[in-house]
Short mmCIF file of C-alpha atoms and ligand atoms in Angstrom, two decimals:
data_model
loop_
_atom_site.label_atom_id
_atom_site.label_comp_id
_atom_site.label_asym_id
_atom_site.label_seq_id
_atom_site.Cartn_x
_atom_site.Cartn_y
_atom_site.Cartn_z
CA UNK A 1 -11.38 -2.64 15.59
CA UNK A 2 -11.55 -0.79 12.43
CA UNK A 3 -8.87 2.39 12.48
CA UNK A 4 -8.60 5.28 10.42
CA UNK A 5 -5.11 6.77 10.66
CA UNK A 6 -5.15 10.39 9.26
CA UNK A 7 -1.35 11.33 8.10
CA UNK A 8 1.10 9.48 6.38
CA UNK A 9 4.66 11.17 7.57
CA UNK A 10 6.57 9.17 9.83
CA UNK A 11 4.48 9.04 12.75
CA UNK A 12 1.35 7.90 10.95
CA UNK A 13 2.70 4.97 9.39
CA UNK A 14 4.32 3.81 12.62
CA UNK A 15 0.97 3.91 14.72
CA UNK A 16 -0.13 2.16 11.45
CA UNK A 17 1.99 -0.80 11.65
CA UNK A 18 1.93 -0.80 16.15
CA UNK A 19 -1.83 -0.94 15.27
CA UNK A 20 -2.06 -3.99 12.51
CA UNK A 21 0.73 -5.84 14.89
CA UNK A 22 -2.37 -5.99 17.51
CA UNK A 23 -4.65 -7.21 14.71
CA UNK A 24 -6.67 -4.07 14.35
CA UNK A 25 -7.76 -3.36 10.73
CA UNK A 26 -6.01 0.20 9.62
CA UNK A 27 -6.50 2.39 6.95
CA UNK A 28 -3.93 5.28 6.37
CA UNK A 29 -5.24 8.23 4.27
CA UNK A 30 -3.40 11.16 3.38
CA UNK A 31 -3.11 14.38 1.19
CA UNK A 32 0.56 13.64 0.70
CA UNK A 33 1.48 10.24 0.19
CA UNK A 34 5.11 9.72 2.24
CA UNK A 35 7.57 10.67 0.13
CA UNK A 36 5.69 14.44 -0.38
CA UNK A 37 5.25 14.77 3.64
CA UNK A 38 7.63 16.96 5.98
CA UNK A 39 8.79 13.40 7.18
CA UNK A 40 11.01 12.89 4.06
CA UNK A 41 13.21 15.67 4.30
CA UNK A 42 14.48 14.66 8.21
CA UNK A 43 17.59 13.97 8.15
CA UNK A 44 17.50 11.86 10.15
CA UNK A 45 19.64 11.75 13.21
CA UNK A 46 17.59 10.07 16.39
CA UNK A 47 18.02 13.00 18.95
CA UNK A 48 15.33 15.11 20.78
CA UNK A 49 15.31 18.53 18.69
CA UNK A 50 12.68 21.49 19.11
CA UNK A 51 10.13 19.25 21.29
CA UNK A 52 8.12 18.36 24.91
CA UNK A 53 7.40 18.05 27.43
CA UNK A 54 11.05 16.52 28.59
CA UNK A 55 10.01 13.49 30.29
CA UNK A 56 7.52 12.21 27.84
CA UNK A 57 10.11 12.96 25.23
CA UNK A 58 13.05 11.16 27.16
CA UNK A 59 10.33 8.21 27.12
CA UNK A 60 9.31 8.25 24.14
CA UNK A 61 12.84 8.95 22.58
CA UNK A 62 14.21 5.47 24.26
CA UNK A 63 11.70 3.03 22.87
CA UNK A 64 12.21 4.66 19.29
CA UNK A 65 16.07 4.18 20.21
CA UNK A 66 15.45 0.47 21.29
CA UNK A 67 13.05 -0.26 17.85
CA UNK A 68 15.84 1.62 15.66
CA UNK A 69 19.02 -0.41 17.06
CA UNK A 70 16.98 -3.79 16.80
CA UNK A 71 16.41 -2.53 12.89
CA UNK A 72 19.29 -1.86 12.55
CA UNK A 73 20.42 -5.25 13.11
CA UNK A 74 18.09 -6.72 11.20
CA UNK A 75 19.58 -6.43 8.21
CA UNK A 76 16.84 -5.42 5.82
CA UNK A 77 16.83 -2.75 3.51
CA UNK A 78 15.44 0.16 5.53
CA UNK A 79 17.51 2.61 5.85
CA UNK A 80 18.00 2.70 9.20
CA UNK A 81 22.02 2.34 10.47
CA UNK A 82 23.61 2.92 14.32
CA UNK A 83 26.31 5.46 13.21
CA UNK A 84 29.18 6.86 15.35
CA UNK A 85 29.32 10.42 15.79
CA UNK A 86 31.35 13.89 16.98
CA UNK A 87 28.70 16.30 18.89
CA UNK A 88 30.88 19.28 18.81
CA UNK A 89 32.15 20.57 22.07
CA UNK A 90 30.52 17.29 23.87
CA UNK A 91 32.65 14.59 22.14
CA UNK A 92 32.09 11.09 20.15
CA UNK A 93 28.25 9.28 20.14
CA UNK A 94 26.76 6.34 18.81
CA UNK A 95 23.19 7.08 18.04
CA UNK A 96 20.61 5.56 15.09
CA UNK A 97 20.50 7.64 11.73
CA UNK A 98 18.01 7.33 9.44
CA UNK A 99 17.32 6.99 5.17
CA UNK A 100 14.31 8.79 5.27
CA UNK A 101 13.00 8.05 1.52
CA UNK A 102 14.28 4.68 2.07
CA UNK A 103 12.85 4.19 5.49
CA UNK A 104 9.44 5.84 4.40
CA UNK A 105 8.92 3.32 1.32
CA UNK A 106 9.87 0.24 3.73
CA UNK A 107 7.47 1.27 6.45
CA UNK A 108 4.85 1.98 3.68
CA UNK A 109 5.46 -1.55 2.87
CA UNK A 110 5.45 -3.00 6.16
CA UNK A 111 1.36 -1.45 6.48
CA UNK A 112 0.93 -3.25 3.15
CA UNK A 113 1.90 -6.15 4.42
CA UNK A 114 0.09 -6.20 7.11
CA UNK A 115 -2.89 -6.00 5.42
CA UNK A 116 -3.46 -2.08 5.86
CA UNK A 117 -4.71 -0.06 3.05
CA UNK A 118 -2.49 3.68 2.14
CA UNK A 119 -5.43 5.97 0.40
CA UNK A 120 -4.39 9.77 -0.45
CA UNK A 121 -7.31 11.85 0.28
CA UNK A 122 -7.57 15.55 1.48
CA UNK A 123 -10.12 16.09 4.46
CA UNK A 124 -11.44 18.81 5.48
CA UNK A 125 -12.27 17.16 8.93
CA UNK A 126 -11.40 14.24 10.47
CA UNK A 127 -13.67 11.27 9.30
CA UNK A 128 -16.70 10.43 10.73
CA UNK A 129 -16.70 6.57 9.96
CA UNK A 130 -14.47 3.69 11.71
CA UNK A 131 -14.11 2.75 15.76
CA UNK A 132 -10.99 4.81 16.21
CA UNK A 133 -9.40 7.40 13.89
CA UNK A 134 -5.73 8.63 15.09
CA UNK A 135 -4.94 12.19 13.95
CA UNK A 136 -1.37 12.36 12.76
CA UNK A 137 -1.50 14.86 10.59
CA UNK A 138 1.38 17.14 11.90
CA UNK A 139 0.97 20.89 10.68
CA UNK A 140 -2.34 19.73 9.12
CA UNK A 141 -3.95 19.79 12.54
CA UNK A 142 -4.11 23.69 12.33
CA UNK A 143 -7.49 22.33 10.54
CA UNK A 144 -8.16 18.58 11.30
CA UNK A 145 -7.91 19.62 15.37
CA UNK A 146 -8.58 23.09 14.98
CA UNK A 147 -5.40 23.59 16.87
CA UNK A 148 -3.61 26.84 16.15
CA UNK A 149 -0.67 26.20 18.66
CA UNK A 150 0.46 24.15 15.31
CA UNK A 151 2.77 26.43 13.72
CA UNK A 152 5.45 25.77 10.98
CA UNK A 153 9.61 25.83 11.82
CA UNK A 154 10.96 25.63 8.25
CA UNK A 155 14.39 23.76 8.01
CA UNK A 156 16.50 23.98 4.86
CA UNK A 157 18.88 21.51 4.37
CA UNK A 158 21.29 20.34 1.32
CA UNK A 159 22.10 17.01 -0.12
CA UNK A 160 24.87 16.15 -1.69
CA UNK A 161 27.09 13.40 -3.09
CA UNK A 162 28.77 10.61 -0.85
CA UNK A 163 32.50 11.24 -0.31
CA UNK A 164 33.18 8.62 1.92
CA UNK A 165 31.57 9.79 4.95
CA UNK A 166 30.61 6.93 7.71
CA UNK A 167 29.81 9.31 11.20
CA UNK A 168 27.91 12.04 11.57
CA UNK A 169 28.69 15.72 12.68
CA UNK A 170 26.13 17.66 14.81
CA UNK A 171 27.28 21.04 16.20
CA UNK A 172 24.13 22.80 18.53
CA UNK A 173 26.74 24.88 20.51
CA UNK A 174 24.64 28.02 22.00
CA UNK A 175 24.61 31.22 20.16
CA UNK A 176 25.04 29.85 16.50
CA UNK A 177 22.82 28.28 13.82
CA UNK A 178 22.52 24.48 14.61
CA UNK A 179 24.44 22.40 11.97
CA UNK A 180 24.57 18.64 11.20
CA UNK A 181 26.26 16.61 8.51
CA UNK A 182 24.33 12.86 8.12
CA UNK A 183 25.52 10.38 5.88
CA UNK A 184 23.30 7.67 4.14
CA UNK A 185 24.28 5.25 1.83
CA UNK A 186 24.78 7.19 -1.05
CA UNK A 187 24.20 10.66 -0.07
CA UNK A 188 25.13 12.84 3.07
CA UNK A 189 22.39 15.71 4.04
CA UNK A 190 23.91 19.31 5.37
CA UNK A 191 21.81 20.76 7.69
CA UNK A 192 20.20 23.18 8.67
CA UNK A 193 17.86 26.30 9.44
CA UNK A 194 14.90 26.66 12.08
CA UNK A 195 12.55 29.70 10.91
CA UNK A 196 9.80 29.94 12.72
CA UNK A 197 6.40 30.71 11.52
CA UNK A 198 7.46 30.24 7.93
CA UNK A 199 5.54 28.94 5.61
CA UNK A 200 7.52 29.17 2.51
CA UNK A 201 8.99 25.71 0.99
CA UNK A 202 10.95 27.14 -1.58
CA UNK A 203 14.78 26.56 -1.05
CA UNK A 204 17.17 29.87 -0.54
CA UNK A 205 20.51 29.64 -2.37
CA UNK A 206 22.42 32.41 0.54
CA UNK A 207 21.11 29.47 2.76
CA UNK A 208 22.31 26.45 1.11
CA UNK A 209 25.52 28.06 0.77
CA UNK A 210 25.97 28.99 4.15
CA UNK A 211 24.72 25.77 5.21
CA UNK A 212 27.83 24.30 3.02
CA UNK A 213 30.40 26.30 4.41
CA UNK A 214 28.77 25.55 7.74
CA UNK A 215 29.21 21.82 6.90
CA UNK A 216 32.44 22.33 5.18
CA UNK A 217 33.87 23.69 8.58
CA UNK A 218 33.18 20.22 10.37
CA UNK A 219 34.29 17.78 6.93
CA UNK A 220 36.37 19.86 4.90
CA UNK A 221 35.76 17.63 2.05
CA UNK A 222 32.12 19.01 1.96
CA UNK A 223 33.47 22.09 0.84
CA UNK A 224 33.49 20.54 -3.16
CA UNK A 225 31.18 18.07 -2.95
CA UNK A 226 28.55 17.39 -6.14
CA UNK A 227 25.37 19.25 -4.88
CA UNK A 228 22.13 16.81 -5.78
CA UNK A 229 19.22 18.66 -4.56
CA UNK A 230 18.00 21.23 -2.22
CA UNK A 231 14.75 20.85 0.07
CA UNK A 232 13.07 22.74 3.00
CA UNK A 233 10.31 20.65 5.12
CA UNK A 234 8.00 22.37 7.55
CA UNK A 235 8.31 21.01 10.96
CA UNK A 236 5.25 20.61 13.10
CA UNK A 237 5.90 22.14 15.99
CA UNK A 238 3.95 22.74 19.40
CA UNK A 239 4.45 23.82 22.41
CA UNK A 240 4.46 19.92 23.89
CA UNK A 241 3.29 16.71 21.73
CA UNK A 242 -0.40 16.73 21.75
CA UNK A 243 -1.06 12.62 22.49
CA UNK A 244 -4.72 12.23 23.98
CA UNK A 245 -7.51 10.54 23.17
CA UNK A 246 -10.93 12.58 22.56
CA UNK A 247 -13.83 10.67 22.44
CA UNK A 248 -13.21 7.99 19.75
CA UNK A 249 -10.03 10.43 18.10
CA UNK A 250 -6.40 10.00 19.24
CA UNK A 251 -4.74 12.81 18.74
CA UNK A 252 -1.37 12.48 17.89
CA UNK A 253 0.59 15.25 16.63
CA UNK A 254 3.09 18.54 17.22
CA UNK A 255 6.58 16.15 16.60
CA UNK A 256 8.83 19.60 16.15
CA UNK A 257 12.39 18.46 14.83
CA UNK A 258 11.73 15.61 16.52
CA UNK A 259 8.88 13.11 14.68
CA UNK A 260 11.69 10.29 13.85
CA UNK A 261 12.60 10.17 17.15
CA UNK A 262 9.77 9.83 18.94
CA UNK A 263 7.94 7.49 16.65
CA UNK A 264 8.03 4.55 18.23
CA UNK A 265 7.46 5.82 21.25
CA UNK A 266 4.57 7.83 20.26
CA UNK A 267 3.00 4.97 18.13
CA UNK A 268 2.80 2.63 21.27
CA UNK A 269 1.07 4.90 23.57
CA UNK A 270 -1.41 5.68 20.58
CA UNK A 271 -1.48 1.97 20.42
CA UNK A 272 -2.77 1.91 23.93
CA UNK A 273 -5.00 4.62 23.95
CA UNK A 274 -6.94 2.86 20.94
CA UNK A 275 -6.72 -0.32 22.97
CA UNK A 276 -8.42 1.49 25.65
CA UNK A 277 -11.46 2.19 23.46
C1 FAD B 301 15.18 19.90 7.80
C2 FAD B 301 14.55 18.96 8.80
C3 FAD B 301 15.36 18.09 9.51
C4 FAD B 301 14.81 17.23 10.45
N1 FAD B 301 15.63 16.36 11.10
C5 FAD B 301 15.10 15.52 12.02
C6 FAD B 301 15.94 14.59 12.69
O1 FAD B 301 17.16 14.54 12.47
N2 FAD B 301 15.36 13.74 13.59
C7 FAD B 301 14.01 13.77 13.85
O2 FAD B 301 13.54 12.98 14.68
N3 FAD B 301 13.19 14.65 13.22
C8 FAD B 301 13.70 15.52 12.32
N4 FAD B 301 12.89 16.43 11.70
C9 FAD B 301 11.48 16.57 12.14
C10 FAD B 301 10.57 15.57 11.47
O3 FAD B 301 10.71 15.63 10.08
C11 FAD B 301 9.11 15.86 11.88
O4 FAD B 301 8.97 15.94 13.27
C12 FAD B 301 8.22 14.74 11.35
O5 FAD B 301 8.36 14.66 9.95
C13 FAD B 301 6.76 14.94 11.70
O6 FAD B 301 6.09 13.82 11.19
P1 FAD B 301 4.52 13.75 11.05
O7 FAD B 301 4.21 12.40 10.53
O8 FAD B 301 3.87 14.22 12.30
O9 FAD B 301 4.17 14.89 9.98
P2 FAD B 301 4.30 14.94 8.38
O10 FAD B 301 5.47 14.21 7.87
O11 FAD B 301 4.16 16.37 8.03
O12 FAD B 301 3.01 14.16 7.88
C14 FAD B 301 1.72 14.69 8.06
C15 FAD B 301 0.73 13.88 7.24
O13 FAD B 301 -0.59 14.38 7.50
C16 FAD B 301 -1.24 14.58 6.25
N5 FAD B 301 -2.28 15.61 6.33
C17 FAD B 301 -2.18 16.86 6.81
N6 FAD B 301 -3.34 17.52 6.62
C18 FAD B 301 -4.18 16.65 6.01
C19 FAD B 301 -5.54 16.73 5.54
N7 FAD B 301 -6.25 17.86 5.66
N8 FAD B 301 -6.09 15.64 4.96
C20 FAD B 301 -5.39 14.50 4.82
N9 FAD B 301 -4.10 14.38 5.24
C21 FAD B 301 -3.52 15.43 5.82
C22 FAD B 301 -0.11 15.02 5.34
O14 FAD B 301 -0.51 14.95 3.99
C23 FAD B 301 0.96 14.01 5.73
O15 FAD B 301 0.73 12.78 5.07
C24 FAD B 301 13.41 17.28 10.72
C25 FAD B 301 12.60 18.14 9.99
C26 FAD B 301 13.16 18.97 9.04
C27 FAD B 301 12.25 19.87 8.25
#
Protein backbone atom coordinates (compact mmCIF):
# COMPACT_ATOMS: atom_id res chain seq x y z
CA UNK A 1 0.00 0.00 0.00
CA UNK A 2 0.95 3.49 -0.60
CA UNK A 3 1.06 5.59 2.99
CA UNK A 4 1.11 9.08 3.68
CA UNK A 5 2.42 9.73 7.19
CA UNK A 6 1.51 13.35 8.26
CA UNK A 7 4.14 14.49 11.16
CA UNK A 8 7.61 14.06 11.49
CA UNK A 9 8.28 14.21 15.56
CA UNK A 10 9.03 11.06 17.05
CA UNK A 11 6.00 9.21 16.60
CA UNK A 12 5.71 9.82 12.87
CA UNK A 13 8.92 8.57 11.90
CA UNK A 14 8.49 5.43 13.98
CA UNK A 15 5.07 4.39 12.30
CA UNK A 16 7.24 5.36 9.26
CA UNK A 17 9.86 2.84 9.61
CA UNK A 18 7.05 -0.14 11.45
CA UNK A 19 5.32 0.66 8.09
CA UNK A 20 8.35 0.25 5.33
CA UNK A 21 9.50 -2.94 7.64
CA UNK A 22 6.03 -4.54 6.26
CA UNK A 23 6.93 -3.38 2.74
CA UNK A 24 4.38 -0.64 2.48
CA UNK A 25 5.61 2.39 0.44
CA UNK A 26 5.66 5.61 2.99
CA UNK A 27 5.96 9.06 2.51
CA UNK A 28 6.52 11.37 5.62
CA UNK A 29 5.59 15.07 5.08
CA UNK A 30 5.87 17.68 7.51
CA UNK A 31 5.85 21.50 8.31
CA UNK A 32 8.78 20.96 10.62
CA UNK A 33 11.31 18.70 9.54
CA UNK A 34 12.55 16.64 12.99
CA UNK A 35 14.93 18.54 14.46
CA UNK A 36 12.26 21.83 14.53
CA UNK A 37 9.34 19.44 16.04
CA UNK A 38 8.32 19.31 19.89
CA UNK A 39 10.01 15.77 19.64
CA UNK A 40 13.57 17.28 19.82
CA UNK A 41 13.45 18.99 22.93
CA UNK A 42 12.31 15.54 25.09
CA UNK A 43 14.61 14.80 27.17
CA UNK A 44 14.34 11.91 26.96
CA UNK A 45 13.83 9.62 29.85
CA UNK A 46 11.39 6.43 28.81
CA UNK A 47 8.66 6.87 31.59
CA UNK A 48 4.85 7.44 31.25
CA UNK A 49 4.48 11.38 31.94
CA UNK A 50 1.16 13.52 31.46
CA UNK A 51 -0.69 10.63 29.34
CA UNK A 52 -3.75 7.74 28.89
CA UNK A 53 -5.60 5.89 29.24
CA UNK A 54 -3.32 3.67 31.85
CA UNK A 55 -3.55 0.38 30.35
CA UNK A 56 -2.97 1.27 26.78
CA UNK A 57 -0.12 3.34 28.05
CA UNK A 58 1.39 0.47 30.31
CA UNK A 59 1.15 -1.46 26.80
CA UNK A 60 2.34 0.64 24.77
CA UNK A 61 5.16 1.89 27.20
CA UNK A 62 6.64 -1.93 27.34
CA UNK A 63 7.12 -2.59 23.67
CA UNK A 64 8.86 0.95 23.33
CA UNK A 65 10.93 -0.35 26.49
CA UNK A 66 11.66 -3.77 24.74
CA UNK A 67 12.65 -1.82 21.08
CA UNK A 68 14.83 0.79 23.21
CA UNK A 69 16.91 -1.91 25.32
CA UNK A 70 17.43 -4.08 22.06
CA UNK A 71 18.89 -0.50 20.55
CA UNK A 72 20.57 -0.02 22.97
CA UNK A 73 22.55 -3.01 22.50
CA UNK A 74 23.00 -2.63 19.20
CA UNK A 75 25.63 -0.56 19.24
CA UNK A 76 24.92 2.02 16.58
CA UNK A 77 25.06 5.54 16.84
CA UNK A 78 21.54 6.47 17.97
CA UNK A 79 21.45 7.90 20.85
CA UNK A 80 19.64 5.69 22.68
CA UNK A 81 21.53 4.24 26.17
CA UNK A 82 19.86 1.98 29.30
CA UNK A 83 21.00 4.38 32.12
CA UNK A 84 20.78 3.74 35.91
CA UNK A 85 18.89 6.09 37.86
CA UNK A 86 17.74 7.70 41.56
CA UNK A 87 13.75 8.44 41.42
CA UNK A 88 13.73 10.52 44.47
CA UNK A 89 11.88 9.21 47.43
CA UNK A 90 11.34 5.71 45.39
CA UNK A 91 15.02 4.68 45.06
CA UNK A 92 17.59 3.45 42.17
CA UNK A 93 16.08 2.44 38.32
CA UNK A 94 17.39 1.26 35.23
CA UNK A 95 15.29 2.64 32.47
CA UNK A 96 16.25 3.69 28.52
CA UNK A 97 17.25 7.47 27.99
CA UNK A 98 17.27 8.98 24.94
CA UNK A 99 19.64 11.62 22.45
CA UNK A 100 16.85 13.15 20.99
CA UNK A 101 18.71 15.20 18.05
CA UNK A 102 20.79 12.22 17.70
CA UNK A 103 18.02 9.71 17.80
CA UNK A 104 15.78 11.95 15.46
CA UNK A 105 18.56 12.17 12.58
CA UNK A 106 19.15 8.21 12.90
CA UNK A 107 15.49 7.37 12.66
CA UNK A 108 15.23 9.95 9.79
CA UNK A 109 17.81 7.82 8.28
CA UNK A 110 16.47 4.56 8.97
CA UNK A 111 12.98 5.85 6.64
CA UNK A 112 15.64 6.76 4.07
CA UNK A 113 16.85 3.69 4.01
CA UNK A 114 14.08 2.01 3.71
CA UNK A 115 13.18 3.54 0.77
CA UNK A 116 10.68 6.20 2.34
CA UNK A 117 10.66 9.67 1.13
CA UNK A 118 10.79 12.87 4.21
CA UNK A 119 8.94 15.98 2.25
CA UNK A 120 8.29 19.27 4.47
CA UNK A 121 5.02 20.59 3.48
CA UNK A 122 2.33 22.56 5.51
CA UNK A 123 -1.35 21.19 5.02
CA UNK A 124 -4.11 22.65 5.69
CA UNK A 125 -5.96 19.20 5.73
CA UNK A 126 -4.97 15.93 5.69
CA UNK A 127 -4.23 14.70 2.05
CA UNK A 128 -6.59 13.39 -0.11
CA UNK A 129 -4.26 11.03 -2.22
CA UNK A 130 -2.56 7.55 -1.09
CA UNK A 131 -4.39 4.13 0.46
CA UNK A 132 -3.72 5.09 4.03
CA UNK A 133 -2.55 8.41 5.50
CA UNK A 134 -1.61 8.22 9.44
CA UNK A 135 -2.12 11.55 11.23
CA UNK A 136 0.75 12.16 13.58
CA UNK A 137 0.81 15.47 13.74
CA UNK A 138 0.70 16.05 17.60
CA UNK A 139 -0.61 19.68 18.51
CA UNK A 140 -1.15 20.14 14.74
CA UNK A 141 -4.29 18.04 14.94
CA UNK A 142 -6.14 21.10 16.55
CA UNK A 143 -6.48 21.56 12.54
CA UNK A 144 -5.56 18.33 10.59
CA UNK A 145 -8.42 16.38 12.98
CA UNK A 146 -10.27 19.27 13.90
CA UNK A 147 -9.70 18.12 17.41
CA UNK A 148 -9.71 20.86 20.02
CA UNK A 149 -9.12 18.46 23.06
CA UNK A 150 -5.36 19.06 21.58
CA UNK A 151 -4.04 21.62 23.77
CA UNK A 152 -0.37 22.72 24.40
CA UNK A 153 1.67 21.85 28.02
CA UNK A 154 4.81 23.96 27.48
CA UNK A 155 8.00 22.44 29.18
CA UNK A 156 11.15 24.51 29.59
CA UNK A 157 14.11 22.80 30.09
CA UNK A 158 18.06 23.75 30.15
CA UNK A 159 21.06 22.16 28.62
CA UNK A 160 24.16 22.34 29.72
CA UNK A 161 27.74 21.03 29.58
CA UNK A 162 28.74 17.32 30.53
CA UNK A 163 30.42 17.12 33.95
CA UNK A 164 30.73 13.63 34.20
CA UNK A 165 27.29 12.63 34.77
CA UNK A 166 26.37 8.75 33.84
CA UNK A 167 22.57 8.26 35.79
CA UNK A 168 19.84 10.22 35.74
CA UNK A 169 17.87 12.14 38.53
CA UNK A 170 14.02 12.39 38.34
CA UNK A 171 12.25 13.87 41.39
CA UNK A 172 8.01 13.90 40.74
CA UNK A 173 7.41 13.91 44.57
CA UNK A 174 3.67 15.43 45.02
CA UNK A 175 3.24 19.03 45.71
CA UNK A 176 6.43 20.40 43.87
CA UNK A 177 7.46 21.21 40.29
CA UNK A 178 8.62 17.89 38.62
CA UNK A 179 12.45 17.94 38.04
CA UNK A 180 14.81 15.64 36.06
CA UNK A 181 18.51 15.78 35.30
CA UNK A 182 19.35 13.42 31.89
CA UNK A 183 22.67 12.96 30.71
CA UNK A 184 23.67 12.30 27.00
CA UNK A 185 26.87 11.95 25.66
CA UNK A 186 28.03 15.26 25.74
CA UNK A 187 25.39 17.24 27.32
CA UNK A 188 22.98 16.69 30.38
CA UNK A 189 19.29 18.42 29.99
CA UNK A 190 17.68 20.07 33.40
CA UNK A 191 14.25 19.78 33.43
CA UNK A 192 11.48 21.07 33.71
CA UNK A 193 8.04 23.08 33.67
CA UNK A 194 4.40 21.84 32.63
CA UNK A 195 2.20 25.07 31.73
CA UNK A 196 -0.74 24.29 30.46
CA UNK A 197 -2.49 25.95 27.67
CA UNK A 198 0.61 27.89 26.77
CA UNK A 199 1.48 28.63 23.68
CA UNK A 200 4.52 30.69 24.04
CA UNK A 201 8.04 29.01 22.93
CA UNK A 202 10.15 31.61 24.04
CA UNK A 203 12.48 30.50 26.98
CA UNK A 204 12.06 32.42 30.59
CA UNK A 205 15.38 33.18 32.31
CA UNK A 206 13.44 33.14 36.32
CA UNK A 207 12.66 29.59 34.86
CA UNK A 208 15.89 28.34 33.70
CA UNK A 209 17.31 29.49 36.80
CA UNK A 210 15.06 27.89 39.01
CA UNK A 211 15.18 24.91 36.98
CA UNK A 212 19.17 25.00 37.80
CA UNK A 213 18.94 25.34 41.31
CA UNK A 214 16.24 22.71 41.10
CA UNK A 215 18.82 20.47 39.35
CA UNK A 216 21.65 21.71 41.38
CA UNK A 217 19.78 20.34 44.55
CA UNK A 218 19.92 16.64 43.16
CA UNK A 219 23.91 17.01 41.43
CA UNK A 220 25.45 19.73 43.17
CA UNK A 221 27.91 20.02 40.45
CA UNK A 222 25.04 21.41 38.23
CA UNK A 223 25.09 24.33 40.24
CA UNK A 224 28.31 25.84 37.85
CA UNK A 225 27.94 24.06 35.00
CA UNK A 226 28.60 25.90 31.29
CA UNK A 227 24.95 26.71 30.21
CA UNK A 228 24.67 25.78 26.17
CA UNK A 229 21.22 26.58 25.28
CA UNK A 230 17.78 27.04 26.51
CA UNK A 231 14.52 25.52 24.77
CA UNK A 232 10.76 25.13 25.57
CA UNK A 233 8.75 22.40 23.33
CA UNK A 234 4.98 22.26 23.36
CA UNK A 235 3.71 18.95 24.40
CA UNK A 236 0.68 17.50 22.73
CA UNK A 237 -1.44 16.65 25.16
CA UNK A 238 -5.04 15.00 25.37
CA UNK A 239 -7.12 13.76 27.52
CA UNK A 240 -6.15 9.88 26.33
CA UNK A 241 -4.00 9.03 23.01
CA UNK A 242 -6.30 9.35 20.16
CA UNK A 243 -5.19 5.86 18.04
CA UNK A 244 -8.20 4.90 15.64
CA UNK A 245 -8.62 4.42 12.33
CA UNK A 246 -11.34 6.63 10.37
CA UNK A 247 -12.16 5.54 7.17
CA UNK A 248 -8.82 5.29 5.27
CA UNK A 249 -7.00 7.92 8.19
CA UNK A 250 -5.24 6.53 11.30
CA UNK A 251 -5.25 8.81 13.69
CA UNK A 252 -2.47 8.84 15.80
CA UNK A 253 -1.81 11.57 18.09
CA UNK A 254 -2.21 13.41 21.82
CA UNK A 255 1.49 11.75 23.16
CA UNK A 256 1.51 14.41 26.33
CA UNK A 257 5.09 14.14 28.02
CA UNK A 258 5.00 10.96 26.88
CA UNK A 259 5.57 10.57 22.72
CA UNK A 260 9.19 8.78 23.25
CA UNK A 261 7.77 6.42 25.30
CA UNK A 262 5.07 5.23 23.68
CA UNK A 263 6.48 5.17 20.21
CA UNK A 264 6.97 1.93 19.57
CA UNK A 265 4.14 0.91 20.99
CA UNK A 266 1.99 3.31 19.25
CA UNK A 267 3.71 2.73 15.81
CA UNK A 268 2.77 -1.08 15.88
CA UNK A 269 -0.82 -0.77 16.56
CA UNK A 270 -0.89 2.01 13.74
CA UNK A 271 0.96 -0.63 11.88
CA UNK A 272 -1.98 -2.90 12.33
CA UNK A 273 -4.69 -0.71 11.86
CA UNK A 274 -3.19 0.14 8.27
CA UNK A 275 -2.78 -3.58 7.81
CA UNK A 276 -6.36 -3.87 8.45
CA UNK A 277 -7.24 -1.63 5.49
C1 LIG B 1 10.47 19.64 27.90
C2 LIG B 1 9.91 18.33 27.40
C3 LIG B 1 10.40 17.15 27.93
C4 LIG B 1 9.88 15.93 27.49
N1 LIG B 1 10.42 14.79 27.99
C5 LIG B 1 9.93 13.59 27.57
C6 LIG B 1 10.48 12.38 28.07
O1 LIG B 1 11.40 12.39 28.92
N2 LIG B 1 9.97 11.21 27.61
C7 LIG B 1 8.96 11.17 26.68
O2 LIG B 1 8.53 10.07 26.30
N3 LIG B 1 8.42 12.31 26.18
C8 LIG B 1 8.87 13.52 26.61
N4 LIG B 1 8.31 14.67 26.14
C9 LIG B 1 7.10 14.60 25.29
C10 LIG B 1 7.43 14.38 23.84
O3 LIG B 1 8.34 15.34 23.40
C11 LIG B 1 6.13 14.45 23.01
O4 LIG B 1 5.14 13.60 23.52
C12 LIG B 1 6.44 14.05 21.58
O5 LIG B 1 7.43 14.90 21.05
C13 LIG B 1 5.21 14.08 20.67
O6 LIG B 1 5.65 13.65 19.42
P1 LIG B 1 4.80 13.83 18.11
O7 LIG B 1 5.58 13.20 17.02
O8 LIG B 1 3.40 13.40 18.35
O9 LIG B 1 4.69 15.42 17.91
P2 LIG B 1 5.74 16.50 17.37
O10 LIG B 1 7.13 16.20 17.73
O11 LIG B 1 5.18 17.81 17.78
O12 LIG B 1 5.63 16.37 15.78
C14 LIG B 1 4.45 16.75 15.10
C15 LIG B 1 4.74 16.78 13.62
O13 LIG B 1 3.52 17.09 12.92
C16 LIG B 1 3.79 18.12 11.99
N5 LIG B 1 2.60 18.92 11.69
C17 LIG B 1 1.75 19.53 12.55
N6 LIG B 1 0.84 20.24 11.88
C18 LIG B 1 1.11 20.07 10.56
C19 LIG B 1 0.52 20.56 9.35
N7 LIG B 1 -0.54 21.38 9.37
N8 LIG B 1 1.06 20.18 8.16
C20 LIG B 1 2.13 19.37 8.12
N9 LIG B 1 2.73 18.89 9.24
C21 LIG B 1 2.23 19.24 10.43
C22 LIG B 1 4.84 18.96 12.69
O14 LIG B 1 5.46 19.83 11.78
C23 LIG B 1 5.75 17.86 13.21
O15 LIG B 1 6.60 17.40 12.19
C24 LIG B 1 8.83 15.91 26.53
C25 LIG B 1 8.36 17.10 25.99
C26 LIG B 1 8.90 18.30 26.41
C27 LIG B 1 8.39 19.57 25.80
Amino acid sequence: MRVVVVGAGVVGLSCAVRLLEDSHRVDVVARDLPLETTSVVAAALVRPYRVGPPELVARWTATSSEVFTDLAASGEDHGVRVLPGTDVGRGDVVAPVVDMPCYLRWLAGRVERLGGTLTRLNLAALPDHGDAVVNCSGLGARLLGADHTVVPVAGQVVVVEQIGLERFWLDDRAGRPVTYVVPRAREIVLGGTADELEWSRTPSPRVAADIVQRAAELVPGLAHARVLRHKVGLRPWRPDVRLERVGRVVHCYGHGGAGVTLSWGCAQDVAQQVQEL
